[in-house]
Coordinates of C-alpha atoms and ligand atoms in Angstrom, one line a residue:
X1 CA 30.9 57.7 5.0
X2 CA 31.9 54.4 3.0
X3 CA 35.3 53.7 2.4
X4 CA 35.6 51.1 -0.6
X5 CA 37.9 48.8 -1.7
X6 CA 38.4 47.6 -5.2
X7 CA 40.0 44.0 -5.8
X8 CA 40.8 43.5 -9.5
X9 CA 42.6 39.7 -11.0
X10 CA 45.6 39.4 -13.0
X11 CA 47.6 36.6 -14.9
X12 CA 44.8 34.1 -15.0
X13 CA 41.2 33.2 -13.7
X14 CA 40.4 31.2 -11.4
X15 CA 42.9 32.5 -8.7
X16 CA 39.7 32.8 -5.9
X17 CA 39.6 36.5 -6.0
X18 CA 35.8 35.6 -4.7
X19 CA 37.1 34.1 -1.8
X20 CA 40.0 36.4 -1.5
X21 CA 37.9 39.2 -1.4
X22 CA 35.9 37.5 1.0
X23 CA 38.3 37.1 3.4
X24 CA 39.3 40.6 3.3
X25 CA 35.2 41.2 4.3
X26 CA 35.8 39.0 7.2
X27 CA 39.0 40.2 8.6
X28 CA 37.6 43.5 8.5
X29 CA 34.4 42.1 9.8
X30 CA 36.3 41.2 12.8
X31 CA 37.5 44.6 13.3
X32 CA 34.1 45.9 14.2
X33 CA 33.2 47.0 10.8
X34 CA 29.5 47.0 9.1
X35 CA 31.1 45.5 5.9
X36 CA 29.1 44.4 2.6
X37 CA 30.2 43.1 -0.6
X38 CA 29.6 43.3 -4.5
X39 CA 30.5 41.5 -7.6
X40 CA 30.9 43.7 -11.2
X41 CA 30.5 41.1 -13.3
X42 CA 31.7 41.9 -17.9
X43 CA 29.8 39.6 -19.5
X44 CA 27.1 41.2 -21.1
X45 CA 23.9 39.0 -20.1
X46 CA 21.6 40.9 -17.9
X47 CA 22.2 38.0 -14.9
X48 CA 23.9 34.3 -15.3
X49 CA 20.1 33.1 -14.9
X50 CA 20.2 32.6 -18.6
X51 CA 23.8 30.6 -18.6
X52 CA 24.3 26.9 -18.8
X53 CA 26.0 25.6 -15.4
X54 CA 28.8 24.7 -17.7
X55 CA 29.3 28.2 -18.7
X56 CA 28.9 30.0 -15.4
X57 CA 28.6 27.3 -12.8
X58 CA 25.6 27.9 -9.9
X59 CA 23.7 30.4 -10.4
X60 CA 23.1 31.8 -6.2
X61 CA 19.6 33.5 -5.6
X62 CA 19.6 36.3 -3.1
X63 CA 16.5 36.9 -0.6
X64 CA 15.1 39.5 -2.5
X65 CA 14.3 37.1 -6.2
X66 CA 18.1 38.0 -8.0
X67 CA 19.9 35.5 -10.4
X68 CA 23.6 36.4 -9.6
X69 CA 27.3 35.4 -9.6
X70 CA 28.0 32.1 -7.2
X71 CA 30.8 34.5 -6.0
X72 CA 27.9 36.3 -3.8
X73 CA 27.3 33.0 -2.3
X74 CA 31.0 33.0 -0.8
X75 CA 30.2 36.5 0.4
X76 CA 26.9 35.2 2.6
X77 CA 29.3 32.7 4.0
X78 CA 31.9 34.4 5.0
X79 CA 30.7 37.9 6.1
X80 CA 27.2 38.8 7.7
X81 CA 25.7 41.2 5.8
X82 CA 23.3 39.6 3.3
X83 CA 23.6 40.4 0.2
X84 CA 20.7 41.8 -2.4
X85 CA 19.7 42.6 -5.8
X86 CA 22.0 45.6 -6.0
X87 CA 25.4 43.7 -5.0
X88 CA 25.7 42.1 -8.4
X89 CA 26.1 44.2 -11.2
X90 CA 26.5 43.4 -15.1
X91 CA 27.5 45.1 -18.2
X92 CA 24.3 43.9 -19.5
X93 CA 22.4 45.3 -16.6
X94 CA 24.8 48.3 -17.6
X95 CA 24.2 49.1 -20.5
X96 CA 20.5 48.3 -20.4
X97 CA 20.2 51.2 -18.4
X98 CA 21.9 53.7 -20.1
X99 CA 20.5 52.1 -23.3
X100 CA 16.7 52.6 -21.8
X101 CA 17.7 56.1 -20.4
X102 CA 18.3 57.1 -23.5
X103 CA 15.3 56.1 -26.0
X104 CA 13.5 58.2 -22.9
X105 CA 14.9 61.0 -24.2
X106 CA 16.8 61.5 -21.1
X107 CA 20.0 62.5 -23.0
X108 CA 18.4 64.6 -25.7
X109 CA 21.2 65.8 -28.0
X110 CA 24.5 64.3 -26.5
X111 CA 26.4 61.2 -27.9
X112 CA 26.0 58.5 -25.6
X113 CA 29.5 57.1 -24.9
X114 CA 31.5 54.5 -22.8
X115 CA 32.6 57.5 -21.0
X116 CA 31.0 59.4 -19.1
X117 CA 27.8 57.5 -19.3
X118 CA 28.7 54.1 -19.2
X119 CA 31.4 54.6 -16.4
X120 CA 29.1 57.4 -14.3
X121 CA 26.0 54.3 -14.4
X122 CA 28.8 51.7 -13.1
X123 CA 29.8 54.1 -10.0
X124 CA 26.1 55.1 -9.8
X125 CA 25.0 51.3 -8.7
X126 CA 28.5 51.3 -6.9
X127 CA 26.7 54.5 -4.2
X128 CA 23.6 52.4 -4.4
X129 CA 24.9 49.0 -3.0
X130 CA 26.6 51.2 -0.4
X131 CA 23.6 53.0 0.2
X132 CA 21.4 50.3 0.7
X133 CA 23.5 47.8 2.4
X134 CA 24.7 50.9 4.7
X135 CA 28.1 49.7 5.0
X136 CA 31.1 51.6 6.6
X137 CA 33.0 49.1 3.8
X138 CA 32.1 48.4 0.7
X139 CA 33.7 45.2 -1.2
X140 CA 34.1 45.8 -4.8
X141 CA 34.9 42.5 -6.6
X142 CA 36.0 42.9 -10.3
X143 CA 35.0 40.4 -12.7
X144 CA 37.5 39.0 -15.6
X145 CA 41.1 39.3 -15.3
X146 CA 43.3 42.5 -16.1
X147 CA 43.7 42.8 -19.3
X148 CA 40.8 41.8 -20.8
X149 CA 39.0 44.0 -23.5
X150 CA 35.2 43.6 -21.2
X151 CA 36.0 44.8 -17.6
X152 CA 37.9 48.2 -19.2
X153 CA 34.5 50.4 -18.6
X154 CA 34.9 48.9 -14.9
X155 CA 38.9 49.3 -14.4
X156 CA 38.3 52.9 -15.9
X157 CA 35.0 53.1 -13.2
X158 CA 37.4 51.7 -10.2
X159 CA 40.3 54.9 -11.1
X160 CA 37.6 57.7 -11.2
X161 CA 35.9 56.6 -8.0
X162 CA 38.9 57.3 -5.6
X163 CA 39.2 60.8 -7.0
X164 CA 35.5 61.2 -6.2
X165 CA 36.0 60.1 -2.8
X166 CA 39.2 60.9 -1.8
X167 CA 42.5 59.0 -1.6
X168 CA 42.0 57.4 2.1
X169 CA 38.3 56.6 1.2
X170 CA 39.2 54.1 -1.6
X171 CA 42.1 51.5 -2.3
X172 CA 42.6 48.6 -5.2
X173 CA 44.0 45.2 -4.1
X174 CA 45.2 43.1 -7.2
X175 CA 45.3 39.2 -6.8
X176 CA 47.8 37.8 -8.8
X177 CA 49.7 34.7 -9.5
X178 CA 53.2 34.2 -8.6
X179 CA 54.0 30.3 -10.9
X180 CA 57.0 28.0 -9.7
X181 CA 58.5 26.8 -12.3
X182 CA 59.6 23.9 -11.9
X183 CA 62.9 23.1 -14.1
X184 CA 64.5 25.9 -13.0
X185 CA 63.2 25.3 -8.9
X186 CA 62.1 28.9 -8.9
X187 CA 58.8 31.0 -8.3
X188 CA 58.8 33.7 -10.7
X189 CA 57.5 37.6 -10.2
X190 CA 57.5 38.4 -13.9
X191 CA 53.7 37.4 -14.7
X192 CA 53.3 39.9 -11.9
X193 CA 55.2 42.5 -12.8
X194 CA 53.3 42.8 -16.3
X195 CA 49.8 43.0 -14.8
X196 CA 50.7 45.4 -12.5
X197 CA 52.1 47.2 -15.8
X198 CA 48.8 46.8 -17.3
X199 CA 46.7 47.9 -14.8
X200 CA 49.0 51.1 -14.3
X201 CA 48.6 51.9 -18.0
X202 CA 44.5 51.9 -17.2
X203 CA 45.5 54.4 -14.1
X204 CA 45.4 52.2 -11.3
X205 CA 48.3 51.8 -9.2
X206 CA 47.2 48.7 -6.7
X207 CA 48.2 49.5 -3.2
X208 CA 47.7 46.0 -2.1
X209 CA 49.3 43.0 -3.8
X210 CA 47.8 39.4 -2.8
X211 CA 50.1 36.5 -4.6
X212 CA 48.9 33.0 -5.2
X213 CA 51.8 30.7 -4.6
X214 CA 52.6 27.3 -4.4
X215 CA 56.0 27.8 -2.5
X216 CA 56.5 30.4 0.6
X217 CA 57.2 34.1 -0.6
X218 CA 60.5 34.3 0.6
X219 CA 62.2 38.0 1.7
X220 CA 64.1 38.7 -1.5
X221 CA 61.1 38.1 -3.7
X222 CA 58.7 40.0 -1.4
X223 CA 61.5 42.8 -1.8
X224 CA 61.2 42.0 -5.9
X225 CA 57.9 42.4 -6.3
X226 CA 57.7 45.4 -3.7
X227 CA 60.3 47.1 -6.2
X228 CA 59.2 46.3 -9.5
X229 CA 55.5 46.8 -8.6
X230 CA 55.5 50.3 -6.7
X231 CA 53.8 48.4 -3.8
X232 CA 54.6 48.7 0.0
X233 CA 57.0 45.5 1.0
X234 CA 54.6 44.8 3.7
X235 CA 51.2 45.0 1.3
X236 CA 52.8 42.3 -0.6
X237 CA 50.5 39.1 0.8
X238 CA 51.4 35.6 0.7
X239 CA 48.0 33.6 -0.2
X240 CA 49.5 30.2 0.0
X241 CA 47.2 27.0 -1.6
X242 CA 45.3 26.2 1.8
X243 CA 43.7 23.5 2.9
X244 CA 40.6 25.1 4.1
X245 CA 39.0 28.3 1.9
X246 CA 38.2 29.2 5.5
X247 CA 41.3 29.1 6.3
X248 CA 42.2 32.4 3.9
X249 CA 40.9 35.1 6.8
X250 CA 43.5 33.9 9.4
X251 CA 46.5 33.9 6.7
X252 CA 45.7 37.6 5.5
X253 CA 45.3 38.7 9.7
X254 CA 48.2 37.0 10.0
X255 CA 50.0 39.0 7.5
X256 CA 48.9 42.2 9.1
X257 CA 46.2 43.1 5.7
X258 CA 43.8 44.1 8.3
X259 CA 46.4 46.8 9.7
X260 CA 47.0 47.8 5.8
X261 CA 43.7 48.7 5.2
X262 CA 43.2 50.5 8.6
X263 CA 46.6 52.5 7.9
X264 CA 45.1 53.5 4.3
X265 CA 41.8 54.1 5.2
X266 CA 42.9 56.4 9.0
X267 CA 40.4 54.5 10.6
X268 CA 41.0 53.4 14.4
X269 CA 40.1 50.0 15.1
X270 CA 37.6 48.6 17.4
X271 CA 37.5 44.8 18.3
X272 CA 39.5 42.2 16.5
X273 CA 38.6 39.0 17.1
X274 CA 38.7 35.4 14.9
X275 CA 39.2 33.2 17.9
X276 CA 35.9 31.4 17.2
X277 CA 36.1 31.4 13.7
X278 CA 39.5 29.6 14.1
X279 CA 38.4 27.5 16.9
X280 CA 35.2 26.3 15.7
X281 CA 35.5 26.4 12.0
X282 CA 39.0 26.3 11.0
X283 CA 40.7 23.5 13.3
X284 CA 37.7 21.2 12.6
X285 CA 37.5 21.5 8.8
X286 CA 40.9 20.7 9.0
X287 CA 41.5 17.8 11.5
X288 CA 37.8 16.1 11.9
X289 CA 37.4 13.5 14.3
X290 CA 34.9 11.4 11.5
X291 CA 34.9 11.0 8.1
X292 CA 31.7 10.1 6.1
X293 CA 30.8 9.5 2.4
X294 CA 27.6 10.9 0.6
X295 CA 26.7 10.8 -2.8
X296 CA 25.7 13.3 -5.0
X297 CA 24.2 12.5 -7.7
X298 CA 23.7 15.1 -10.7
X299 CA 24.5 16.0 -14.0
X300 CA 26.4 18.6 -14.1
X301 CA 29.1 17.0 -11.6
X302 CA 32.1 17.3 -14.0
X303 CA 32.3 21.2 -13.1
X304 CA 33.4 22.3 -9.0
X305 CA 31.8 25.1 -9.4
X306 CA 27.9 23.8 -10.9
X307 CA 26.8 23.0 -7.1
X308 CA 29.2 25.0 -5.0
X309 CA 27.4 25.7 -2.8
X310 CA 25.8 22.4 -2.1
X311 CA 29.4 21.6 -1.8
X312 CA 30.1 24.0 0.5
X313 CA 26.9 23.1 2.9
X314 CA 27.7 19.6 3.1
X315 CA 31.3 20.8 4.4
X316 CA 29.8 23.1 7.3
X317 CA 26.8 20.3 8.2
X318 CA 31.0 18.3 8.6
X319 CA 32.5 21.3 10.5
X320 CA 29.3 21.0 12.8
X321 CA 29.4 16.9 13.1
X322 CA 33.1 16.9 13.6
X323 CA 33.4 15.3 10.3
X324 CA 35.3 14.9 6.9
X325 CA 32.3 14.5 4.1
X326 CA 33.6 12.8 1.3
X327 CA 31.8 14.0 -1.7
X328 CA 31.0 11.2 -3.7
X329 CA 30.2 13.1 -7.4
X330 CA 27.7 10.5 -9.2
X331 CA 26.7 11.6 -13.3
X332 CA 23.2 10.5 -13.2
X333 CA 23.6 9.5 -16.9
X334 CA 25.9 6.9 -15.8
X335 CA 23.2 5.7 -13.9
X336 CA 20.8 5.2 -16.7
X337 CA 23.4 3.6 -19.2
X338 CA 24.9 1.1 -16.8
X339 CA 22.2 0.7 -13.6
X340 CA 23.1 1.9 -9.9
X341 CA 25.3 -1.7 -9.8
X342 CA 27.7 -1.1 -6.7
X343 CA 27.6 2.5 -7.3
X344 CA 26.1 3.4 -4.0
X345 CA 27.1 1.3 -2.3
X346 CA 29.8 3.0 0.0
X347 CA 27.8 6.3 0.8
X348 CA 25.8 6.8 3.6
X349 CA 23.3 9.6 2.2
X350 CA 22.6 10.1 -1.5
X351 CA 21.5 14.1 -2.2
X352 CA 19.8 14.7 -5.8
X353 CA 19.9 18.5 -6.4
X354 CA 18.1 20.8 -8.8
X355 CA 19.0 21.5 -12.2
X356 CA 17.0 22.1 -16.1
X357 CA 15.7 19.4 -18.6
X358 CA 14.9 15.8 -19.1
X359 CA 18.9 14.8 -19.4
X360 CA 19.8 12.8 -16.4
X361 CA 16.1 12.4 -14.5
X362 CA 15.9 8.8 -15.2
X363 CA 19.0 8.3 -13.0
X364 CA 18.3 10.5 -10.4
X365 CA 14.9 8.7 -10.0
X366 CA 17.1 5.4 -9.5
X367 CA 19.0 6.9 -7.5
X368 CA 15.8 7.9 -5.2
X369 CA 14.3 4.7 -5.6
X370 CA 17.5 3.4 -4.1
X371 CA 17.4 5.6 -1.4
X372 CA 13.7 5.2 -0.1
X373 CA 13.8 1.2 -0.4
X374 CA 17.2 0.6 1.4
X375 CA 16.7 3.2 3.8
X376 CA 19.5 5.3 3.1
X377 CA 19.7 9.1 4.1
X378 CA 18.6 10.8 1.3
X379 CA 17.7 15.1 0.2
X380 CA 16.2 15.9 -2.4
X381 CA 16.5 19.7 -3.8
X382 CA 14.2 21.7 -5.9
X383 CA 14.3 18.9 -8.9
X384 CA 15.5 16.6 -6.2
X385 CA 12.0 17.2 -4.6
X386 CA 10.1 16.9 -8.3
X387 CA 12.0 13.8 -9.1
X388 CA 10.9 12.3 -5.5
X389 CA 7.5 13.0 -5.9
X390 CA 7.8 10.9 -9.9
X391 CA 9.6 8.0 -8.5
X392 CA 6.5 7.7 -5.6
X393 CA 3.6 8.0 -7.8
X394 CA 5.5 5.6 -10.3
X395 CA 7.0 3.3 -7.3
X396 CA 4.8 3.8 -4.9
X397 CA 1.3 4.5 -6.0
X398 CA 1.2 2.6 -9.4
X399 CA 1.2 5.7 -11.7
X400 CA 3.5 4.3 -14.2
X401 CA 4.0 7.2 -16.5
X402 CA 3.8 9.8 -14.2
X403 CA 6.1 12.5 -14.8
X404 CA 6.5 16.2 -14.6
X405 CA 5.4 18.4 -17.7
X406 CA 8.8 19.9 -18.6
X407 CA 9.7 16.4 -19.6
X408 CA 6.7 15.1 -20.8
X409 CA 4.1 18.0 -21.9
X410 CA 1.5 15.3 -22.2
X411 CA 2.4 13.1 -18.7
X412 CA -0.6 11.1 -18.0
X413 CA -0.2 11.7 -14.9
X414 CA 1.4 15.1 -14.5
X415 CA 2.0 15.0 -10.8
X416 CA 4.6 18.1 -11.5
X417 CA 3.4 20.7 -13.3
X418 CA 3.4 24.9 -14.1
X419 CA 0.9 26.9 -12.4
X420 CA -1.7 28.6 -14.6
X421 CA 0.7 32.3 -14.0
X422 CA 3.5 30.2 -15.5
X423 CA 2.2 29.0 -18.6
X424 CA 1.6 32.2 -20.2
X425 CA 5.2 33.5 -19.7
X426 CA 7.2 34.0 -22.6
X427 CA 10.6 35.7 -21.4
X428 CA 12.8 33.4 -20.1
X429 CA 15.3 35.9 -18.2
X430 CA 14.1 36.5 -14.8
X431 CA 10.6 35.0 -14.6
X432 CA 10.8 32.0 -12.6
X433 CA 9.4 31.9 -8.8
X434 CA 12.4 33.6 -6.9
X435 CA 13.6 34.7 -3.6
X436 CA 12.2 34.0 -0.6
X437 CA 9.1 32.9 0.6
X438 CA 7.8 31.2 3.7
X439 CA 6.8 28.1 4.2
X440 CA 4.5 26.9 6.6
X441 CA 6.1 23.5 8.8
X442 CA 3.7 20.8 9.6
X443 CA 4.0 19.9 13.6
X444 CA 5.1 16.3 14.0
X445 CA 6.9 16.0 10.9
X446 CA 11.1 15.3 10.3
X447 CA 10.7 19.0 8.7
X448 CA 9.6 20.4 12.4
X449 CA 12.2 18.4 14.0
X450 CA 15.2 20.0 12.0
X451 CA 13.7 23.2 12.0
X452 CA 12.0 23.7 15.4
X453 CA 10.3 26.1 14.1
X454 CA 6.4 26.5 12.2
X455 CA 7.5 29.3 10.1
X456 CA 10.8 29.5 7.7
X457 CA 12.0 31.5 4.8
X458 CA 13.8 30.2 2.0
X459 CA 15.0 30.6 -1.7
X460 CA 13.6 29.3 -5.0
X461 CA 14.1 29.0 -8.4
X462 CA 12.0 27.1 -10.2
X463 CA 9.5 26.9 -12.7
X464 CA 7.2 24.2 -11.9
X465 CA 5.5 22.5 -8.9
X466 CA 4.0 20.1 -6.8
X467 CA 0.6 19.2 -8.4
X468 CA -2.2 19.1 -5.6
X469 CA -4.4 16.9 -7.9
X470 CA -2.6 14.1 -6.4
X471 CA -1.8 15.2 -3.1
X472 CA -4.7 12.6 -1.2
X473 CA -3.6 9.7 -3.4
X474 CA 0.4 10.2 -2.8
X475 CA -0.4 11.2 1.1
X476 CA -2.6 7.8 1.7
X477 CA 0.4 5.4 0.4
X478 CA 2.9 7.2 2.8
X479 CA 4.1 10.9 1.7
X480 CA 3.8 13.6 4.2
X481 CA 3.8 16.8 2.9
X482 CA 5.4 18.8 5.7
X483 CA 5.7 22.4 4.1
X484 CA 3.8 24.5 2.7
X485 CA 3.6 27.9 0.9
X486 CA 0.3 29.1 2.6
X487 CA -0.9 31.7 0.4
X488 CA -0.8 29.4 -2.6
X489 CA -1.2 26.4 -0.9
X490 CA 2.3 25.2 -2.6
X491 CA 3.6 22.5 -1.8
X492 CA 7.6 23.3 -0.5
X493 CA 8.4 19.8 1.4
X494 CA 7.9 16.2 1.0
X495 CA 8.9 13.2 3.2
X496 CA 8.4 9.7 3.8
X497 CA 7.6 8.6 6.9
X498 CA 8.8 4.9 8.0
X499 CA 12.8 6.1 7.0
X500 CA 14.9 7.3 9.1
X501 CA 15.5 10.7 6.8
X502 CA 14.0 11.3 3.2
X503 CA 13.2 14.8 2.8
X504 CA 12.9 16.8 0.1
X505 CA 12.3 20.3 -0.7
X506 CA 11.1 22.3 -3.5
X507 CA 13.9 25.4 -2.5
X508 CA 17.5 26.1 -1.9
X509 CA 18.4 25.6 1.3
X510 CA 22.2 25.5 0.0
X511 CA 22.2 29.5 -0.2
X512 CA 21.9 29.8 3.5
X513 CA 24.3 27.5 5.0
X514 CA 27.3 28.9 6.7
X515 CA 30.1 27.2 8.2
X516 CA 30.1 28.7 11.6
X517 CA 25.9 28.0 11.3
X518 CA 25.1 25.2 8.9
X519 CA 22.0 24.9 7.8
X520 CA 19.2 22.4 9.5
X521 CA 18.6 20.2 6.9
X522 CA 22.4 19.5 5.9
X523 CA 23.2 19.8 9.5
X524 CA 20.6 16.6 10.1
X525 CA 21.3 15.0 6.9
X526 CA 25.2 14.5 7.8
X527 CA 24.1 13.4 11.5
X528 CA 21.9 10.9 10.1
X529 CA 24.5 9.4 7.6
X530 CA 26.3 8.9 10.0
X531 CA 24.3 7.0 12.6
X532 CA 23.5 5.3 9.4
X533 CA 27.2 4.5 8.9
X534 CA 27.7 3.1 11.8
X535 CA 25.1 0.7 11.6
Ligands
LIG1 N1 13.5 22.5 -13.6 C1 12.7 22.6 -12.4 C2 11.8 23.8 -12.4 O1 12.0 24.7 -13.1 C3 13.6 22.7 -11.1 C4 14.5 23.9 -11.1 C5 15.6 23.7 -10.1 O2 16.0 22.7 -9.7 N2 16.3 24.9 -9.7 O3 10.9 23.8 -11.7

């Protein structure tokens, strides 16, 4: 039987409940658990495929072909269980559902309303993601912040469930902010007090309270909050502002939450363990030994969250070099009004990653172009790969206006292009190639020598690709093609091969990177900015 726990966000957004609840997966990881995670998101698009980076920030693919929250993507990294199409859920998908179920006939002669039907479809796909992940713990991340008028069919989900399954099979932890003010030198509970209030007034009383804080919790406030909140003085968590997000398990175990959550759920313990974790991921994301710049260079690099988990990979391929990576964030646009001038030249790697439209490709091209002639690191992602495969055949092979036909529909030479089942799509929610496929690796190449291995799997999510029209010409003036998509013959990896690393790939080898295993390619990259640092 599952047991589930509910975390819900109060006061403001943008407190790391993702991570938060995250941490609470590993902790009780580390207890010998089988946990899985899932994100209930309010908005009412069907997925955030169909959101603007701005909007949602990344958009993380799972193995099985799902547009879903980036909050998934802290899930992958921090606990093992992988998560699916089922672990992200949407009032969109929601009501969808019910809406479908309904023009079926499936309902004959009832009003459809928010409850039952919309609340009894939320719990239904909250069974199914513990059903199909088969997890003794279930995760349930809330979307939105308490209070808002959109996540009330999921609050009012989260207080039926645990009289469904039973008081010691369900408990709600609330992550709240606790502000210092500073004129009057205090923290102040009061913020806290009111969304507890408002989640009470929905029927939920939290039984675990986990306060963001600037300043230490200190006994008297623990004991104010305890009071004025109905929760437990030792369920009251201090989530201090950390240096490391992977830090966060080892301050909750710290705190005892894993005992909490044992306590409420009668369940005996088995192993507990974070030694590794600590030893090999913590202490070195926080005291490196080296320290090395990279570039990366986009356009949407105003928002943290757009590549996060780009970000994120760059920081385990550090933890695994013993190194600091100092993200240098480069708008592409600035690139193309002013030229690449000094710009680049305190990095030691330059990564162009993927993103939608013509905005900003003339400057990542420079930016390539850069890399490949002075012999600087360089990886290229999903449109980093299409825009290194332009800036050869223009650079490299004399074909000046070549191009790839979402810029240019009428490229002369369209060395990036859709594939015949592409061009007669017409939705754009859900259609592009996604998931994972494999991906054959050429022996000999720099692919086979990150990867040691012939065979991979990884994640798209793309439209358009590699054009094999020009494959001989681009090959003959220096471009290896080093992966391949067999059963299409896709092309999923380009290099160059007198430079010490250019490689670029038509997926998203960010989704897979953890910090306790980064992935190959970022693993590589960082090495090889370094040696190139040195030098
Ligand atoms: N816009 C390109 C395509 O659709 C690349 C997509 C991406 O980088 N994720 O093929």
């Amino acid at each position: 039987m599952t047991k589930y726990i509910f975390t819900t966000g109060g006061v403001i957004s943008s407190l790391g409940k993702g991570i938060a609840s995250a941490s609470i997966g590993k902790i009780m990881e580390s207890r010998g658990f089988k946990v899985a995670m899932m994100k209930l998101d309010p908005y009412i698009n069907v997925d955030p495929g169909t959101m603007n980076p701005y909007q949602h920030g990344e958009v993380y693919v799972t193995e099985d072909g799902a547009e879903t929250d980036l909050d998934l993507g802290h899930y992958e990294r921090f606990i093992n269980t992988e998560t699916t199409k089922f672990s992200n859920a949407t009032t969109g998908q929601v009501y969808n559902a019910v809406i479908a179920r309904e023009r079926r006939g499936d309902y004959l002669g009832k009003t459809i309303q928010v409850i039952p039907h919309i609340t009894d479809e939320i719990k239904e796909r909250i069974r199914k993601a513990a059903h199909v992940s088969k997890a003794e713990i279930l995760i349930i991340e809330i979307g939105g912040t308490v209070g808002d008028i959109e996540s009330l069919p999921f609050l009012e989900a989260a207080r039926q469930f645990r009289l469904e399954v039973g008081y010691h099979n369900a408990l709600y932890v609330h992550l709240t902010l606790i502000p210092y003010v500073r004129s009057a030198e205090e923290i102040k509970t009061k913020p806290t007090q009111h969304s507890v209030g408002k989640l009470r007034e929905i029927g939920i009383q939290p039984d675990i309270l986990i306060c963001r804080t600037e300043k230490a919790l200190r006994d008297d406030i623990r004991e104010k909050i305890s009071l004025f909140c109905n929760v437990n003085k030792d369920a009251v968590i201090e989530a201090r502002d950390a240096e490391s997000i992977y830090q966060i398990p080892l301050v909750f175990k710290e705190q005892g939450l894993d005992k909490i959550i044992l306590g409420q759920f009668q369940l005996k313990s088995k192993s507990t363990d974070l030694k590794d974790w600590k030893k090999k991921v913590v202490q070195r994301a926080i005291h490196p030994r080296h320290k090395v710049a990279v570039a990366v260079v986009g356009k949407y690099i105003g928002l943290q969250d757009a590549y996060k988990s780009i970000y994120e990979s760059l920081i385990h391929a550090g933890i695994h070099n013993d190194t600091r990576v100092a993200i240098k964030k480069i708008d592409s646009e600035e690139i193309e009004k002013h030229g690449i001038g000094s710009l680049l030249d305190d990095v030691s790697g330059i990564l162009v990653p993927g993103g939608f439209g013509y905005r900003g490709i003339e400057g990542k091209i420079k930016a390539i172009r850069y890399a490949r002639e002075n012999k600087i690191p360089f990886l290229g992602l999903c449109l980093g790969m299409q825009c290194a495969v332009i800036e050869f055949s223009r650079n490299a092979c004399g074909l000046k206006r070549a191009n790839s036909t979402e810029f240019d529909r009428k490229a002369k030479y369209p060395v990036i292009s859709l594939l015949e089942e592409q061009k007669h799509v017409k939705d754009m929610g859900g259609t592009m190639r996604l998931g994972a496929y494999p991906c054959k690796v050429r022996k000999g190449s720099l692919a086979y020598k990150v990867y040691k291995k012939g065979l991979i799997l990884e994640r798209h999510r793309h439209r358009y690709e590699f054009n094999n029209k020009y494959k001989n010409l681009l090959e003959k003036k220096g471009m290896v093609f080093s992966g391949i998509y067999p059963k299409k013959n896709l092309v999923e990896m380009v290099e160059i091969s007198n430079h010490p690393f250019f490689l670029a790939v038509q997926y998203h080898p960010e989704f897979k990177s953890k910090p306790d295993k980064p992935h190959p390619l970022f693993r590589d990259f960082i090495t090889t900015a370094l040696k190139h640092q040195k030098k």
